[in-house]
Coordinates of C-alpha atoms in Angstrom, one line a residue:
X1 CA 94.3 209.2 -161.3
X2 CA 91.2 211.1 -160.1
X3 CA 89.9 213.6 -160.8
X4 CA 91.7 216.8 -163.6
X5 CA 90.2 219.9 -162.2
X6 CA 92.8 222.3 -160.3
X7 CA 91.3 222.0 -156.7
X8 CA 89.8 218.4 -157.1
X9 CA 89.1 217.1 -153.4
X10 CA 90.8 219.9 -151.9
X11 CA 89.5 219.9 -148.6
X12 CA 88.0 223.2 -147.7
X13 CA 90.2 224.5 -144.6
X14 CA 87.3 226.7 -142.0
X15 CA 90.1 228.5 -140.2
X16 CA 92.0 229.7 -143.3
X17 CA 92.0 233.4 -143.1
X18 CA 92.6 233.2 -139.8
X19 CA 95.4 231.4 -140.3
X20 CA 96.2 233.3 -143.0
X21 CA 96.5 236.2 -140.4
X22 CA 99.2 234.1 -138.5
X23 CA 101.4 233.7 -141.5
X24 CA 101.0 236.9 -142.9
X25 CA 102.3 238.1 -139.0
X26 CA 105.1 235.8 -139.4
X27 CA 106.2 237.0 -142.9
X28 CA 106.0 240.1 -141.5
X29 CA 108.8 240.0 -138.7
X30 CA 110.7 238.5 -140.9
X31 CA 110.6 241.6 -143.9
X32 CA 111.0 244.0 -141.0
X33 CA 114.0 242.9 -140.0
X34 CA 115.5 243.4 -143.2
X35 CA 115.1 247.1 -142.8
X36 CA 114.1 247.6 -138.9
X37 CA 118.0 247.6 -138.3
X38 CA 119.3 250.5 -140.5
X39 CA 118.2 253.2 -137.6
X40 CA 120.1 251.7 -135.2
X41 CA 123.4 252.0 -136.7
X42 CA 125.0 254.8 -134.6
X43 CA 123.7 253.7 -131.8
X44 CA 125.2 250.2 -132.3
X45 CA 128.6 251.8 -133.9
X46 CA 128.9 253.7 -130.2
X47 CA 127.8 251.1 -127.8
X48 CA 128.7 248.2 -129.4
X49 CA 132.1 249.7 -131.2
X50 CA 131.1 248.4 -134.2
X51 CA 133.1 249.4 -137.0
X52 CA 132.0 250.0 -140.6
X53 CA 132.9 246.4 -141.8
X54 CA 130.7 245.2 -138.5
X55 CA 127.7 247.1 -139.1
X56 CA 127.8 245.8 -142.6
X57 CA 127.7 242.3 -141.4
X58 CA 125.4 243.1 -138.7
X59 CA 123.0 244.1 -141.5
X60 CA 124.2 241.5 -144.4
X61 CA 124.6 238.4 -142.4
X62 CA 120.9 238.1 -141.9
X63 CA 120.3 238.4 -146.0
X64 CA 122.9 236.0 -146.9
X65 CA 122.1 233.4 -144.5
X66 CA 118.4 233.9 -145.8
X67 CA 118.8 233.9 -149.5
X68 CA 121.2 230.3 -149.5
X69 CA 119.4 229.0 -147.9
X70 CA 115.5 228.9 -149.5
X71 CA 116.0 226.3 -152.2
X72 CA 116.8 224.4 -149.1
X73 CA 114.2 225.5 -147.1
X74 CA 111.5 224.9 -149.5
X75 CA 112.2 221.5 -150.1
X76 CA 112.6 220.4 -146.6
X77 CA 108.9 222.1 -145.8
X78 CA 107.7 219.8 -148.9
X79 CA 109.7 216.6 -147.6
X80 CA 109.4 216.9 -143.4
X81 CA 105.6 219.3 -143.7
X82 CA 105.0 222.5 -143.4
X83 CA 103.7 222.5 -140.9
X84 CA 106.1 220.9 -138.9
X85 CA 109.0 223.1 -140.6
X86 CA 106.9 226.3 -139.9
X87 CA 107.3 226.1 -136.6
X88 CA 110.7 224.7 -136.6
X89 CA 111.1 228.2 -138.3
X90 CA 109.8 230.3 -135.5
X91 CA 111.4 228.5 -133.2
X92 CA 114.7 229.6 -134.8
X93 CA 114.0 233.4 -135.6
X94 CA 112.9 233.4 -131.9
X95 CA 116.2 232.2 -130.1
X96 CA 118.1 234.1 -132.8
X97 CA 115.8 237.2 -132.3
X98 CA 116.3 236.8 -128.2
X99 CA 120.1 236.5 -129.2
X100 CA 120.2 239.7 -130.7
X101 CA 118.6 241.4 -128.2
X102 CA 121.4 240.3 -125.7
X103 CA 124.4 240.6 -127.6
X104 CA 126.7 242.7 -126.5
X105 CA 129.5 242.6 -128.8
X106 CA 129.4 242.9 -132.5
X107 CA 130.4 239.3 -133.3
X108 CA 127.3 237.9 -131.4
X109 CA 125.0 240.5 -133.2
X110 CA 126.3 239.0 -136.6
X111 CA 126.0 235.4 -135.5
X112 CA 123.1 236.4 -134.1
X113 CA 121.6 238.0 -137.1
X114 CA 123.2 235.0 -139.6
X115 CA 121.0 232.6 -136.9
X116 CA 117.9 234.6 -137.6
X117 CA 118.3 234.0 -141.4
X118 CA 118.0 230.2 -140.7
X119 CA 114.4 230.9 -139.3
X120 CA 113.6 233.5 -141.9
X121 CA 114.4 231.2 -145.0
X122 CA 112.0 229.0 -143.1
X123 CA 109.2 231.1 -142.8
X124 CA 109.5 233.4 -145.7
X125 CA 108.9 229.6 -147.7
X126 CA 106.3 228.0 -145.1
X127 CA 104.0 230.7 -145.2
X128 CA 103.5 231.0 -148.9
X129 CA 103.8 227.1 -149.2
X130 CA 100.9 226.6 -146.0
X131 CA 98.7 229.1 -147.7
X132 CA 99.1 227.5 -151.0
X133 CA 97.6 224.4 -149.7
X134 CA 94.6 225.8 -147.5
X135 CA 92.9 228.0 -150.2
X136 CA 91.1 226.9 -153.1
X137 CA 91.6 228.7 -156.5
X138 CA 88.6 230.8 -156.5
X139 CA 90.3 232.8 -153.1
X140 CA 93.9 232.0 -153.9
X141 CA 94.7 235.1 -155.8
X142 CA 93.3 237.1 -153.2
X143 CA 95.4 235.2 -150.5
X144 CA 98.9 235.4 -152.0
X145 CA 97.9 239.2 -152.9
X146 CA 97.5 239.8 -149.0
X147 CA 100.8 237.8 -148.3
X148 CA 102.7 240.0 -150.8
X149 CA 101.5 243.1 -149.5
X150 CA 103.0 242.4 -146.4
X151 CA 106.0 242.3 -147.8
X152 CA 105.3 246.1 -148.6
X153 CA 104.5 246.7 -145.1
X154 CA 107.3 245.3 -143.6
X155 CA 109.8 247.6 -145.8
X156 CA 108.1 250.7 -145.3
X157 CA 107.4 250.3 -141.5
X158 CA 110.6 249.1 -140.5
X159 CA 112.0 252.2 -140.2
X160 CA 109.8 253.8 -138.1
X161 CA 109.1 251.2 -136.2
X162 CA 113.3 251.0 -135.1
X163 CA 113.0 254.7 -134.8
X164 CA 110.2 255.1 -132.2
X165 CA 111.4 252.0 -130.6
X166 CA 115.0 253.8 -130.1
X167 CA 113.6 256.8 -128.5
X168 CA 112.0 255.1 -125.9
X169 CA 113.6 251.6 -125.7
X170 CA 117.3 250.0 -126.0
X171 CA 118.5 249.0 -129.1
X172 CA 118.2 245.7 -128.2
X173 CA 114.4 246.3 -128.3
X174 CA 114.2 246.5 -131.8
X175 CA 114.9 242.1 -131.7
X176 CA 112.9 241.3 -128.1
X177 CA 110.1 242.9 -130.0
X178 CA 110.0 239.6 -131.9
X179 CA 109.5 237.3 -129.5
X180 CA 106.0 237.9 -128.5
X181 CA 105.3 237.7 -131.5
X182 CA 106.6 234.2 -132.7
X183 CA 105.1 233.3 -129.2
X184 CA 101.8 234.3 -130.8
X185 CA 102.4 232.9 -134.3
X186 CA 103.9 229.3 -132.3
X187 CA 100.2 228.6 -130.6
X188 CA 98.1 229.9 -133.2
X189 CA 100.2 227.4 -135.7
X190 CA 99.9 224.5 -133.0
X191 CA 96.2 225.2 -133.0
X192 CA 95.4 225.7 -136.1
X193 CA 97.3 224.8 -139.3
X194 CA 96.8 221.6 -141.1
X195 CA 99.6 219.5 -141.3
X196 CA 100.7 219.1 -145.6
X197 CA 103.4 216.9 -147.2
X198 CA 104.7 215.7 -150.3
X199 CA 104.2 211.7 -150.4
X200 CA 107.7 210.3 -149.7
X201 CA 110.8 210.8 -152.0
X202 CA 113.2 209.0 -151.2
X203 CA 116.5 210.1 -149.1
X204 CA 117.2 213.8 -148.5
X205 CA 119.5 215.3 -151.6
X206 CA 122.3 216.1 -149.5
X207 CA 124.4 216.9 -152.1
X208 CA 121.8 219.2 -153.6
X209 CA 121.7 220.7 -149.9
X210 CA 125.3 222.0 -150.2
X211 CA 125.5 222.9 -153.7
X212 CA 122.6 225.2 -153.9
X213 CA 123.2 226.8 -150.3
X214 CA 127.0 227.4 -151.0
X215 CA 126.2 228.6 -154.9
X216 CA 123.6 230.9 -153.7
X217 CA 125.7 232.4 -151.0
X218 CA 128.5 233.5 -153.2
X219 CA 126.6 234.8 -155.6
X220 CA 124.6 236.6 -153.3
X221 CA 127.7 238.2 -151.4
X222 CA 129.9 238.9 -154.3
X223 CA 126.8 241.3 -155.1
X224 CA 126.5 242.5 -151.8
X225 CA 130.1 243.2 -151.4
X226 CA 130.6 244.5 -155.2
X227 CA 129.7 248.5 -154.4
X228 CA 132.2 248.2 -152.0
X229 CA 134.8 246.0 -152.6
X230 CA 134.8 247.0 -156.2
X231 CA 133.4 245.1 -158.8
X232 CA 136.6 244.0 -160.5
X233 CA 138.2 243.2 -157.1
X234 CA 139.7 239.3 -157.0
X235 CA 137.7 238.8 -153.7
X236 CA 134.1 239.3 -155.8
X237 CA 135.1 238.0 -158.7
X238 CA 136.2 235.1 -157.2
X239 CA 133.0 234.8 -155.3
X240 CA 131.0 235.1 -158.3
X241 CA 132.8 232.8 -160.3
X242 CA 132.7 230.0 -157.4
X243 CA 129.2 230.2 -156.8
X244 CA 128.4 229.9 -161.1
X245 CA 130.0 226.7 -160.7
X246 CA 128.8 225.9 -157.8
X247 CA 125.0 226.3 -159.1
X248 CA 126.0 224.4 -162.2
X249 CA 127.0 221.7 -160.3
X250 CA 123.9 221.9 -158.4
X251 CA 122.3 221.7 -161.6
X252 CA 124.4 218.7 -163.0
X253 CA 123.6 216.6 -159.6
X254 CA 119.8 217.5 -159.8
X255 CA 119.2 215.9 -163.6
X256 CA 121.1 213.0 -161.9
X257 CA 120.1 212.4 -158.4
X258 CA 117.3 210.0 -157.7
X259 CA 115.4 212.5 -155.4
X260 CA 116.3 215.9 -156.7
X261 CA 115.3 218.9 -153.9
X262 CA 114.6 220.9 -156.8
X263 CA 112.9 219.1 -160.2
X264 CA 114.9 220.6 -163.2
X265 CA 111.7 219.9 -164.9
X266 CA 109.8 222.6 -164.0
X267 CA 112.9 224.7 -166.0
X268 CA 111.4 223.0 -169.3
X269 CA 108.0 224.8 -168.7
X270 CA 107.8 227.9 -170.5
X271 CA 105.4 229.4 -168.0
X272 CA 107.3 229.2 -165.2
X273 CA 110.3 230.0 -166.7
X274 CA 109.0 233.0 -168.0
X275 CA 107.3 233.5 -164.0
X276 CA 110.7 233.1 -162.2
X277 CA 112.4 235.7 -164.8
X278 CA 109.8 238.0 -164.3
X279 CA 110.6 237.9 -160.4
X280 CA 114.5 238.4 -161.1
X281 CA 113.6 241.2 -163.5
X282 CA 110.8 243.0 -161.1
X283 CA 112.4 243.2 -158.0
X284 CA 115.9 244.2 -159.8
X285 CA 114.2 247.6 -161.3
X286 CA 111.3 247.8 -158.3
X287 CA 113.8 247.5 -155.2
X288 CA 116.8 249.5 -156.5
X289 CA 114.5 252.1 -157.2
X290 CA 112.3 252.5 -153.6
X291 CA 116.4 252.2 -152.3
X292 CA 117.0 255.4 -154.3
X293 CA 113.6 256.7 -153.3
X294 CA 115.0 256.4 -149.3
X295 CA 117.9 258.2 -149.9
X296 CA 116.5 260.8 -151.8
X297 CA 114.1 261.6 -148.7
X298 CA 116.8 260.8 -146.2
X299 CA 119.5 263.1 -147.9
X300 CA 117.7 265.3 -150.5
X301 CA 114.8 266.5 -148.3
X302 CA 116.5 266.0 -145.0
X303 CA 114.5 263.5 -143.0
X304 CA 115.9 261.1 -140.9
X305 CA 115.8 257.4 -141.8
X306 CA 112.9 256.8 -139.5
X307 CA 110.8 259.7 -140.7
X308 CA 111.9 258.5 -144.4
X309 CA 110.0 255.4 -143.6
X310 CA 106.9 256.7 -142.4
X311 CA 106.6 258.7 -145.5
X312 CA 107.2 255.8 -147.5
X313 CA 103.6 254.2 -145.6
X314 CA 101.4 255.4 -148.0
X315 CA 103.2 253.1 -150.1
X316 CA 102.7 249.9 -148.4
X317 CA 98.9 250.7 -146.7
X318 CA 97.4 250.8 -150.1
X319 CA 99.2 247.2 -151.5
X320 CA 97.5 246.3 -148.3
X321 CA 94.0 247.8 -148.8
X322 CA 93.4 247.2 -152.4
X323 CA 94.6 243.4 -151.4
X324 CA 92.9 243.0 -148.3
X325 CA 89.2 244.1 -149.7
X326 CA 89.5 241.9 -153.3
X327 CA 90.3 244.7 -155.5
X328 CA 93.7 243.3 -156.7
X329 CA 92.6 240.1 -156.9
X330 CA 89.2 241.0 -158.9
X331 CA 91.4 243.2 -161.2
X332 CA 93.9 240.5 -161.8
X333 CA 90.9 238.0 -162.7
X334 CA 89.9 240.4 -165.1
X335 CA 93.2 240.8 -166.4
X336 CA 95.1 238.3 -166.8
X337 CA 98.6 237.6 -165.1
X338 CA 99.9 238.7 -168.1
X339 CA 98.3 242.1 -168.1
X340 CA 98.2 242.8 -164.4
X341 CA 101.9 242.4 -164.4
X342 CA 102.9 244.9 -167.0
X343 CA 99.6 247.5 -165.8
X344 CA 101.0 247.5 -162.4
X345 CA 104.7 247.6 -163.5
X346 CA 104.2 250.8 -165.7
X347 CA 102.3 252.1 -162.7
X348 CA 105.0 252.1 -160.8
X349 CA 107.1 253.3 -163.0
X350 CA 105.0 256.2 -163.6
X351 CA 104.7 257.1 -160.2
X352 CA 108.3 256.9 -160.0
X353 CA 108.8 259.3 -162.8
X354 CA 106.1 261.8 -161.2
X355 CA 108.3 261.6 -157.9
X356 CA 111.6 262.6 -159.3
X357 CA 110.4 264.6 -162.3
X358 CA 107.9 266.6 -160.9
X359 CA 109.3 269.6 -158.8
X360 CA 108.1 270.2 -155.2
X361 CA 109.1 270.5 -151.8
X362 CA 105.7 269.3 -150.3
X363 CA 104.4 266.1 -149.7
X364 CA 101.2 266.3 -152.5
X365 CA 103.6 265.3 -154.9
X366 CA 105.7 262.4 -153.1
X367 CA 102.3 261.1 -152.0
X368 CA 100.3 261.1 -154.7
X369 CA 103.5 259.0 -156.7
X370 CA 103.4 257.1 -153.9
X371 CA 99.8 256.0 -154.3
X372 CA 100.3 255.2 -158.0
X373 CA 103.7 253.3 -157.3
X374 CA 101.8 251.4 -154.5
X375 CA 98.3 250.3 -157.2
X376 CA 100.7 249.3 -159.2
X377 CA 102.9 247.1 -157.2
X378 CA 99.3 245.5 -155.4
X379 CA 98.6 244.5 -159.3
X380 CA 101.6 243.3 -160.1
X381 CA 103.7 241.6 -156.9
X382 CA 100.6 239.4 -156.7
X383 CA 100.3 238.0 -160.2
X384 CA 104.0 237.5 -160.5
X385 CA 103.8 235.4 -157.4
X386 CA 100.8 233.8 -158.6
X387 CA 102.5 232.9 -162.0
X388 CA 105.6 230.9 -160.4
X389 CA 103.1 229.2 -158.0
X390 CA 100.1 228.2 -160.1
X391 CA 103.3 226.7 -163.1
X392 CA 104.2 223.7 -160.8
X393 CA 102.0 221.0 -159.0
X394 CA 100.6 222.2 -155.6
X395 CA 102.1 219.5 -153.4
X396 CA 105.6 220.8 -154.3
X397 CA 104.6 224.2 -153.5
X398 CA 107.4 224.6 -150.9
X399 CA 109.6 224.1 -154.2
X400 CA 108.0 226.8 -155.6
X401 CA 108.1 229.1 -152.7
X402 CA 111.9 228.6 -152.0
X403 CA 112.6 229.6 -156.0
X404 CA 110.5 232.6 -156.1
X405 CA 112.0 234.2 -152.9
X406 CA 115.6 232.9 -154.0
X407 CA 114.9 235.2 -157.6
X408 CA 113.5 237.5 -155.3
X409 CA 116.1 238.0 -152.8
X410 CA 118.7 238.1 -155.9
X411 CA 116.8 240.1 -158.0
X412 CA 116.2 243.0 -155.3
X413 CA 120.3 242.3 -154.0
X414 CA 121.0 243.3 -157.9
X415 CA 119.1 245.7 -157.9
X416 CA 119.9 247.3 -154.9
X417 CA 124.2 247.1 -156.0
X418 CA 123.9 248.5 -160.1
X419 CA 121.4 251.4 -158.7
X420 CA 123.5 252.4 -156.5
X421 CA 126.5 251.7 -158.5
X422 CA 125.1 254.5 -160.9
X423 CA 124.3 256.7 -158.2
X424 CA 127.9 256.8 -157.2
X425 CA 129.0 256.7 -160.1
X426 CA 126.8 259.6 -161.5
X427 CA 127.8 261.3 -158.3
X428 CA 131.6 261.0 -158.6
X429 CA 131.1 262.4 -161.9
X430 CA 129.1 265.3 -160.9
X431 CA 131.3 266.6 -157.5
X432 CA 133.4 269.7 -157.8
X433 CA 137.2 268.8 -158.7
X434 CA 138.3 269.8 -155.2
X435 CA 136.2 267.4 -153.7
X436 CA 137.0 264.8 -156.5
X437 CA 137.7 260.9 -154.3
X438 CA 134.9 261.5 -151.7
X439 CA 133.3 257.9 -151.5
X440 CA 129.8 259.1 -150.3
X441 CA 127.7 262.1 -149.9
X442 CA 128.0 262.1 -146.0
X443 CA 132.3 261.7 -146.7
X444 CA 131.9 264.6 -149.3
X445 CA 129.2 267.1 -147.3
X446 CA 132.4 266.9 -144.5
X447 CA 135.3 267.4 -146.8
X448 CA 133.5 270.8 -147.8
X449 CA 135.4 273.7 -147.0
X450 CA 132.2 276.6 -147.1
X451 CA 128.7 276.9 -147.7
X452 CA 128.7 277.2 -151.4
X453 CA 130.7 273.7 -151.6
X454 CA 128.2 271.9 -149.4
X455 CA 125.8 273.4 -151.9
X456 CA 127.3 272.2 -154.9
X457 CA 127.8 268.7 -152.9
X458 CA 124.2 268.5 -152.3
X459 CA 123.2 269.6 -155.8
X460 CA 125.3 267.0 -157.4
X461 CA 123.8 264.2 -155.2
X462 CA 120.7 265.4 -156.2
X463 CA 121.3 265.1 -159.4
X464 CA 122.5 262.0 -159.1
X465 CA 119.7 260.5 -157.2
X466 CA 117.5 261.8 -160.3
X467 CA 119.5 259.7 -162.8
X468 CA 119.8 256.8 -161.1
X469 CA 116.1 256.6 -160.1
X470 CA 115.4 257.6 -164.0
X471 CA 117.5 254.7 -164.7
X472 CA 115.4 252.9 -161.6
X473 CA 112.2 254.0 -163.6
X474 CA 112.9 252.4 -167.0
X475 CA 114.3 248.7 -165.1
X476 CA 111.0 249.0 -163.7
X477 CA 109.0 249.5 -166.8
X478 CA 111.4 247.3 -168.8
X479 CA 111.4 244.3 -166.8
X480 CA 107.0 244.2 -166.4
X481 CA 107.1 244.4 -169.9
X482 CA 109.5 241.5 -170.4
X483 CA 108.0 239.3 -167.5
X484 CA 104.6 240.1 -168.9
X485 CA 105.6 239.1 -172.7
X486 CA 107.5 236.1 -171.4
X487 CA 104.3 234.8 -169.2
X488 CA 101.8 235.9 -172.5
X489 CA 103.8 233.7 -175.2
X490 CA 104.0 230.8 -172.8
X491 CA 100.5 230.5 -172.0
X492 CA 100.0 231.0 -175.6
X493 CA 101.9 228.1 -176.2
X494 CA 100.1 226.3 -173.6
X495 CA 96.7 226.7 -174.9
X496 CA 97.8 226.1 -178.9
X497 CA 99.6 223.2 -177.3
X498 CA 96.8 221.7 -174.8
X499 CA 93.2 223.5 -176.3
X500 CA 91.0 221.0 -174.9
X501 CA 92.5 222.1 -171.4
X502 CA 91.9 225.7 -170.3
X503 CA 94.2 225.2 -167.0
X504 CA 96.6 223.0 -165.7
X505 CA 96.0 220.4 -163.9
X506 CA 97.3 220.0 -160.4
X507 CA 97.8 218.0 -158.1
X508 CA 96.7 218.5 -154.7
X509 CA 98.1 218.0 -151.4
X510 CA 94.9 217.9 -149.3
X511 CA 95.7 218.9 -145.4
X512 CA 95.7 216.2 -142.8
X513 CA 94.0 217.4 -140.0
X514 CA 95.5 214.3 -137.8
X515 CA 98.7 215.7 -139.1
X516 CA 99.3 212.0 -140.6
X517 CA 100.7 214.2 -144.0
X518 CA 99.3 215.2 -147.3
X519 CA 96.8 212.8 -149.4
X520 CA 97.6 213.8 -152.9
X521 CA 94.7 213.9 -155.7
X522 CA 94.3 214.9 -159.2
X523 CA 96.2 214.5 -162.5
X524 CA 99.6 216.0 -162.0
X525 CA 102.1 217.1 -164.7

């Protein structure tokens, strides 16, 4: 079988940070515009006449496309290359992104946005699969640490980014903005990226293709829509019980198909099953709680959702610095997966605590919690992502890639509805009887009758925003400490189970530079 070692006859790629660079740019359009669009809503509700159901699908139908769709995405990079499927994916996000920026009515903004989410789903898997295959393990951690911080950057910036674009530029700005840049990302892929494979499977799992994406959607939606529909509303539940059974179907047809799109193996690992829980139960506490953070800066302190987001880009700079120099990934050598998880998810739950805990109007406070929330999360997003990806073989890494941003995407979509479902709830709770039915802070803040009731309105929120971000604080700690025990018994287990093997062997799908496919080396599972 050749040779055991992790990166035996991995081919050693000269261009990789480079085109590193060029992924990390394309992950990044692709964050943004999960957040880029939330300052443009009046603007689009005047000149568009969107409604409130409109702008909700303006902003949803881009995450739901994108999140059923990343199983599938993932194992059609592995089957067709990643290469190949990279650009197929830029491609898509830039007619979908030129779309956009044309629309003019709502219902060709949302099919516009749910076209975007086709490319997305290909990119967000591509990039982490393509940079999976051109690094060797001694600069791996360091590469999916930069990749991850972009992530960061894309949430914090894309509010400012929309903003200043708005003040200058039409809205429809804030998508034409993309296409120089998948222009960009299209020639620097063509010219540079290694073409990667998985040796031949057999047919495509069609079957598996419909199950997962239409599972994954309902789930997704019934928690998208739960906040507002109500939780026990037929319409969700429904949803949510369709797509269970629609994912344990998926799962039924995979242990039974011939060539599965997704190896219900891996599930018997204890290290990655402990990995992909970790990712549901990080983002769930980590993303509900920087949404509460937003709100609290947008409607607490006053600024609008543009100047909220350049606050927030202390945050994201240093996930980027302590990544980009090596001082994540030296850390997490010297820790441990295990260790730099739950280190970097009490960090940012510290710096959490100091935010809402400690009094001040200033900005010392917000940015020195801001600081410790961001150390932590460079620790910790990292090592989590490293965890799912280093617990299955390297030449299904587009496998790997499509489950970790599926448990991310419905990890932070969880967390993003039960926050917030306490901070209403909290709220509700908390409002002066006369204003008892309002069903937001804005809807409240107008119902109030003088200046001692706005008062009360805005104390209450206040006060709910601190619960709910408390609450925020202890998923946070909670769930690193979980993913972190998980990952630590598992590897354990591993090494009482295999002790004349200190790592796992993998196979490796070496890049074709003729673009011919992947030539596959070492011992596998």
């Amino acid at each position: 079988m050749g040779d055991d070692r992790p990166d035996a006859g991995a081919a050693l790629v000269p261009a990789r940070w480079l085109i590193l660079a060029v992924l990390c740019l394309a992950q990044l359009v692709v964050v943004l515009d999960n957040t880029v669009l939330t300052v443009a809503v009046p603007v689009l509700t005047t000149e568009l006449g969107a409604s409130t159901a409109d702008v909700q699908w303006m902003i949803n139908a881009y995450a739901l496309v994108l999140s059923g769709l990343l199983l599938t995405a993932g194992s059609a990079a592995d089957r067709y290359g990643r290469r190949r499927m990279l650009l197929v994916g830029l491609v898509l996000f830039g007619l979908g992104s030129l779309a956009a920026g044309l629309a003019r009515s709502s219902e060709q903004l949302i099919a516009a946005r749910a076209g975007m989410g086709v490319g997305g789903a290909l990119l967000i898997t591509t990039t982490l699969a393509v940079a999976m295959q051109i690094f060797e393990a001694a600069e791996r951690s360091r590469a999916i640490g930069i990749w991850a911080a972009t992530s960061a950057l894309g949430f914090a910036a894309g509010p400012p980014i929309g903003g200043t674009i708005l003040a200058h530029l039409p809205w429809g700005a804030i998508f034409l903005m993309n296409i120089p840049i998948v222009l960009v990302c299209l020639v620097a892929g063509l010219a540079l990226v290694p073409e990667s494979r998985e040796p031949a499977r057999g047919r495509l799992d069609l079957g598996g293709v419909a199950l997962s994406t239409s599972g994954l959607t309902a789930v997704v939606w019934s928690i998208i829509a739960g906040p507002d529909r109500g939780w026990a509303s037929a319409e969700v539940l429904g949803a949510a019980a369709a797509g269970v059974l629609l994912l344990a179907a998926f799962v039924w047809w995979e242990r039974r198909v011939e060539a599965p799109m997704l190896d219900m193996h891996f599930f018997r690992d204890r290290r990655f099953v402990g990995a992909i829980s970790g990712v549901v139960l990080i983002t769930f506490g980590a993303t509900g709680a920087l949404f509460l953070l937003t709100q609290h800066l947008q409607f607490v302190r006053g600024y609008p959702a543009w100047e909220a987001g350049l606050r927030m880009v202390p945050f994201a700079l240093s996930i980027v610095l302590l990544n980009v120099t090596g001082v994540a990934a030296a850390l997490i050598r010297r820790l441990g997966l295990a260790v730099a998880i739950a280190a970097g998810m009490t960090m940012l739950a510290g710096g959490l605590v100091l935010i809402t805990h400690v009094p001040s109007d200033g900005y010392a406070v917000l940015l020195t919690g801001l600081l410790v929330m961001g150390t932590g999360c460079a620790l910790a997003n990292p090592a989590i992502v490293e965890a799912v990806m280093s617990a299955i073989p390297r030449h299904r890494a587009g496998a790997g890639a499509g489950v970790d941003g599926t448990m991310t995407e419905v990890g932070s979509s969880l967390g993003v509805a039960v926050l917030g479902a306490v901070l209403n709830a909290r709220f509700a709770a908390l409002l002066p009887a006369a204003l008892a039915g309002a069903g937001s802070f804005p809807a409240a803040l107008a119902a109030a009758r003088s200046g001692p009731e706005r008062d009360a309105v805005t104390a209450a929120f206040a006060a709910a925003l601190k619960d709910g971000q408390t609450v925020g604080a202890v998923a946070v700690l909670l769930g690193g400490l979980v993913a972190a025990g998980l990952l630590h018994r598992a590897e354990r287990r591993e090494r009482a189970e295999r002790p004349d093997r200190a790592e796992r062997p993998d196979r490796v799908a070496r890049p074709d530079p003729a673009g011919r496919g992947a030539a596959v080396t070492g011992g596998g599972r």
